[in-house]
Structure formats: C-alpha cells, structure tokens
Amino acid sequence: MSAVDAPARTLTGSMPVGVGRGELLAVARRLVGAPEGATWWRGRDLVAVARAADLAASLPALDEDQEEPRLAALVMAEVGMSIEDTATRLGTYDRQVSRWREAAEAGRA
C-alpha cells in the first residue's frame, strides 16, 4: 500500500526525550541481531530504518521486500511511539502496525 492509500492524518506525537538517531540505529541493530557498527544487515538498510523512525528526518524509501517498513515500525514501538503515529509516519494503516507488533511479541518477527 502506498502513502496515498493510507488515511490522511498528521503526527500528533513526538520522539521520546533523549531518543536520537544513534539510539534508533542501535535498536534496529538489536532487533535484527546485527553487530555493533553495522549499517546494513542481511540486505536491510539499517540507517534508512532509523531515519524512518526519526520524526525529525525526511522519510526515506524503505524496501518492502526486505521488510524495512516492518522493522521501522518495531523500532518505533521500542521507543514508545504510538501505533497511530507509526502508521501515519510509514504511510500504512493502524491495523498493519498492530499486526507487526503482535507478531513480534509472539516471537514471529
């Protein structure tokens, strides 16, 4: 689905205090099991994922085949962003973000 298909909303939240792109990148690495300092891991652009989770950055193109939008949503969950703000940022629906989070919590991520 493209951002055009998603419900029109604006972001109401903001990044939690003290969360910067370095922390977002560290969370992305931890979620995929990448080594410290990795910027790419198994075909995934971890810097793009961190930028997608950073509300202060422009939204980069994410590779759906590599599940980068799902990983960005999980990074956003780890730092406390709401489902609604995550869906808006990624141009998808709340329900899709909820499914990604539920799958990750059940160990299917």
PDB file of C-alpha atoms in Angstrom:
ATOM      1  CA  MET A   1       0.000   0.000   0.000  1.00  0.00           C
ATOM      2  CA  SER A   2       1.228   3.496  -0.724  1.00  0.00           C
ATOM      3  CA  ALA A   3       1.030   6.573   1.452  1.00  0.00           C
ATOM      4  CA  VAL A   4      -1.697   7.850  -0.882  1.00  0.00           C
ATOM      5  CA  ASP A   5      -3.980   4.975   0.155  1.00  0.00           C
ATOM      6  CA  ALA A   6      -3.448   5.465   3.886  1.00  0.00           C
ATOM      7  CA  PRO A   7      -5.814   7.589   5.955  1.00  0.00           C
ATOM      8  CA  ALA A   8      -4.887  11.265   5.948  1.00  0.00           C
ATOM      9  CA  ARG A   9      -3.510  12.275   9.366  1.00  0.00           C
ATOM     10  CA  THR A  10      -0.790  14.379  10.846  1.00  0.00           C
ATOM     11  CA  LEU A  11       1.583  13.277  13.557  1.00  0.00           C
ATOM     12  CA  THR A  12       0.431  14.336  16.991  1.00  0.00           C
ATOM     13  CA  GLY A  13       3.274  12.834  18.994  1.00  0.00           C
ATOM     14  CA  SER A  14       6.967  13.425  19.127  1.00  0.00           C
ATOM     15  CA  MET A  15      10.045  11.388  19.792  1.00  0.00           C
ATOM     16  CA  PRO A  16      10.530  10.441  23.432  1.00  0.00           C
ATOM     17  CA  VAL A  17      13.038  12.639  25.227  1.00  0.00           C
ATOM     18  CA  GLY A  18      16.619  11.555  24.711  1.00  0.00           C
ATOM     19  CA  VAL A  19      15.976   9.353  21.684  1.00  0.00           C
ATOM     20  CA  GLY A  20      18.190  10.291  18.762  1.00  0.00           C
ATOM     21  CA  ARG A  21      19.102   8.609  15.520  1.00  0.00           C
ATOM     22  CA  GLY A  22      22.017   6.790  17.172  1.00  0.00           C
ATOM     23  CA  GLU A  23      19.668   5.166  19.652  1.00  0.00           C
ATOM     24  CA  LEU A  24      17.221   4.303  16.881  1.00  0.00           C
ATOM     25  CA  LEU A  25      20.018   2.664  14.886  1.00  0.00           C
ATOM     26  CA  ALA A  26      21.113   0.710  17.975  1.00  0.00           C
ATOM     27  CA  VAL A  27      17.546  -0.549  18.469  1.00  0.00           C
ATOM     28  CA  ALA A  28      17.339  -1.612  14.806  1.00  0.00           C
ATOM     29  CA  ARG A  29      20.636  -3.498  15.140  1.00  0.00           C
ATOM     30  CA  ARG A  30      19.459  -5.253  18.290  1.00  0.00           C
ATOM     31  CA  LEU A  31      16.131  -6.272  16.735  1.00  0.00           C
ATOM     32  CA  VAL A  32      17.808  -7.951  13.754  1.00  0.00           C
ATOM     33  CA  GLY A  33      20.853  -9.269  15.601  1.00  0.00           C
ATOM     34  CA  ALA A  34      23.321  -7.101  13.686  1.00  0.00           C
ATOM     35  CA  PRO A  35      26.781  -6.436  15.114  1.00  0.00           C
ATOM     36  CA  GLU A  36      27.723  -3.102  16.657  1.00  0.00           C
ATOM     37  CA  GLY A  37      28.547  -0.581  13.954  1.00  0.00           C
ATOM     38  CA  ALA A  38      26.571  -2.308  11.186  1.00  0.00           C
ATOM     39  CA  THR A  39      24.695  -0.016   8.817  1.00  0.00           C
ATOM     40  CA  TRP A  40      23.451  -2.827   6.535  1.00  0.00           C
ATOM     41  CA  TRP A  41      22.462  -6.287   7.701  1.00  0.00           C
ATOM     42  CA  ARG A  42      21.249  -9.147   5.525  1.00  0.00           C
ATOM     43  CA  GLY A  43      20.053  -6.809   2.797  1.00  0.00           C
ATOM     44  CA  ARG A  44      18.401  -4.315   5.145  1.00  0.00           C
ATOM     45  CA  ASP A  45      19.462  -0.677   5.228  1.00  0.00           C
ATOM     46  CA  LEU A  46      19.523  -0.053   8.975  1.00  0.00           C
ATOM     47  CA  VAL A  47      20.303   3.652   8.543  1.00  0.00           C
ATOM     48  CA  ALA A  48      17.161   4.087   6.416  1.00  0.00           C
ATOM     49  CA  VAL A  49      15.159   2.210   9.061  1.00  0.00           C
ATOM     50  CA  ALA A  50      16.496   4.525  11.776  1.00  0.00           C
ATOM     51  CA  ARG A  51      15.748   7.601   9.635  1.00  0.00           C
ATOM     52  CA  ALA A  52      12.207   6.344   9.081  1.00  0.00           C
ATOM     53  CA  ALA A  53      11.749   6.085  12.841  1.00  0.00           C
ATOM     54  CA  ASP A  54      13.198   9.578  13.376  1.00  0.00           C
ATOM     55  CA  LEU A  55      10.368  12.097  13.131  1.00  0.00           C
ATOM     56  CA  ALA A  56      12.853  14.928  12.588  1.00  0.00           C
ATOM     57  CA  ALA A  57      14.245  13.306   9.408  1.00  0.00           C
ATOM     58  CA  SER A  58      12.668  13.116   5.981  1.00  0.00           C
ATOM     59  CA  LEU A  59      11.111   9.724   5.304  1.00  0.00           C
ATOM     60  CA  PRO A  60      13.487   7.575   3.236  1.00  0.00           C
ATOM     61  CA  ALA A  61      12.430   4.959   0.720  1.00  0.00           C
ATOM     62  CA  LEU A  62      12.089   1.628   2.508  1.00  0.00           C
ATOM     63  CA  ASP A  63      12.410  -1.743   0.790  1.00  0.00           C
ATOM     64  CA  GLU A  64       9.246  -3.726   1.396  1.00  0.00           C
ATOM     65  CA  ASP A  65      10.881  -6.904   0.054  1.00  0.00           C
ATOM     66  CA  GLN A  66      13.439  -6.652   2.886  1.00  0.00           C
ATOM     67  CA  GLU A  67      10.667  -5.832   5.382  1.00  0.00           C
ATOM     68  CA  GLU A  68      12.213  -2.478   6.236  1.00  0.00           C
ATOM     69  CA  PRO A  69       8.823  -0.823   6.968  1.00  0.00           C
ATOM     70  CA  ARG A  70       8.036  -3.594   9.474  1.00  0.00           C
ATOM     71  CA  LEU A  71      11.429  -3.185  11.118  1.00  0.00           C
ATOM     72  CA  ALA A  72      10.947   0.603  11.309  1.00  0.00           C
ATOM     73  CA  ALA A  73       7.566   0.042  12.975  1.00  0.00           C
ATOM     74  CA  LEU A  74       9.168  -2.255  15.546  1.00  0.00           C
ATOM     75  CA  VAL A  75      11.910   0.292  16.252  1.00  0.00           C
ATOM     76  CA  MET A  76       9.224   2.928  16.778  1.00  0.00           C
ATOM     77  CA  ALA A  77       7.401   0.596  19.184  1.00  0.00           C
ATOM     78  CA  GLU A  78      10.602   0.052  21.176  1.00  0.00           C
ATOM     79  CA  VAL A  79      10.989   3.793  21.761  1.00  0.00           C
ATOM     80  CA  GLY A  80       7.359   4.269  22.728  1.00  0.00           C
ATOM     81  CA  MET A  81       5.737   5.718  19.628  1.00  0.00           C
ATOM     82  CA  SER A  82       2.020   5.095  19.306  1.00  0.00           C
ATOM     83  CA  ILE A  83       0.525   2.764  16.737  1.00  0.00           C
ATOM     84  CA  GLU A  84      -1.296   5.703  15.174  1.00  0.00           C
ATOM     85  CA  ASP A  85       1.826   7.865  14.809  1.00  0.00           C
ATOM     86  CA  THR A  86       3.812   4.910  13.485  1.00  0.00           C
ATOM     87  CA  ALA A  87       1.171   4.131  10.852  1.00  0.00           C
ATOM     88  CA  THR A  88       0.985   7.765   9.796  1.00  0.00           C
ATOM     89  CA  ARG A  89       4.752   8.077   9.512  1.00  0.00           C
ATOM     90  CA  LEU A  90       5.075   4.897   7.445  1.00  0.00           C
ATOM     91  CA  GLY A  91       2.022   5.528   5.275  1.00  0.00           C
ATOM     92  CA  THR A  92       0.159   2.410   6.327  1.00  0.00           C
ATOM     93  CA  TYR A  93      -2.835   1.508   8.452  1.00  0.00           C
ATOM     94  CA  ASP A  94      -3.016   1.198  12.226  1.00  0.00           C
ATOM     95  CA  ARG A  95      -4.084  -2.438  11.895  1.00  0.00           C
ATOM     96  CA  GLN A  96      -0.965  -3.324   9.894  1.00  0.00           C
ATOM     97  CA  VAL A  97       1.277  -1.790  12.567  1.00  0.00           C
ATOM     98  CA  SER A  98      -0.683  -3.703  15.227  1.00  0.00           C
ATOM     99  CA  ARG A  99      -0.141  -6.961  13.324  1.00  0.00           C
ATOM    100  CA  TRP A 100       3.593  -6.334  13.057  1.00  0.00           C
ATOM    101  CA  ARG A 101       3.788  -5.631  16.793  1.00  0.00           C
ATOM    102  CA  GLU A 102       1.673  -8.657  17.716  1.00  0.00           C
ATOM    103  CA  ALA A 103       3.806 -10.948  15.536  1.00  0.00           C
ATOM    104  CA  ALA A 104       6.997  -9.591  17.125  1.00  0.00           C
ATOM    105  CA  GLU A 105       5.612 -10.103  20.648  1.00  0.00           C
ATOM    106  CA  ALA A 106       4.640 -13.655  19.768  1.00  0.00           C
ATOM    107  CA  GLY A 107       8.164 -14.343  18.506  1.00  0.00           C
ATOM    108  CA  ARG A 108       7.234 -14.496  14.834  1.00  0.00           C
ATOM    109  CA  ALA A 109       9.117 -11.349  13.804  1.00  0.00           C
TER     110      ALA A 109
END
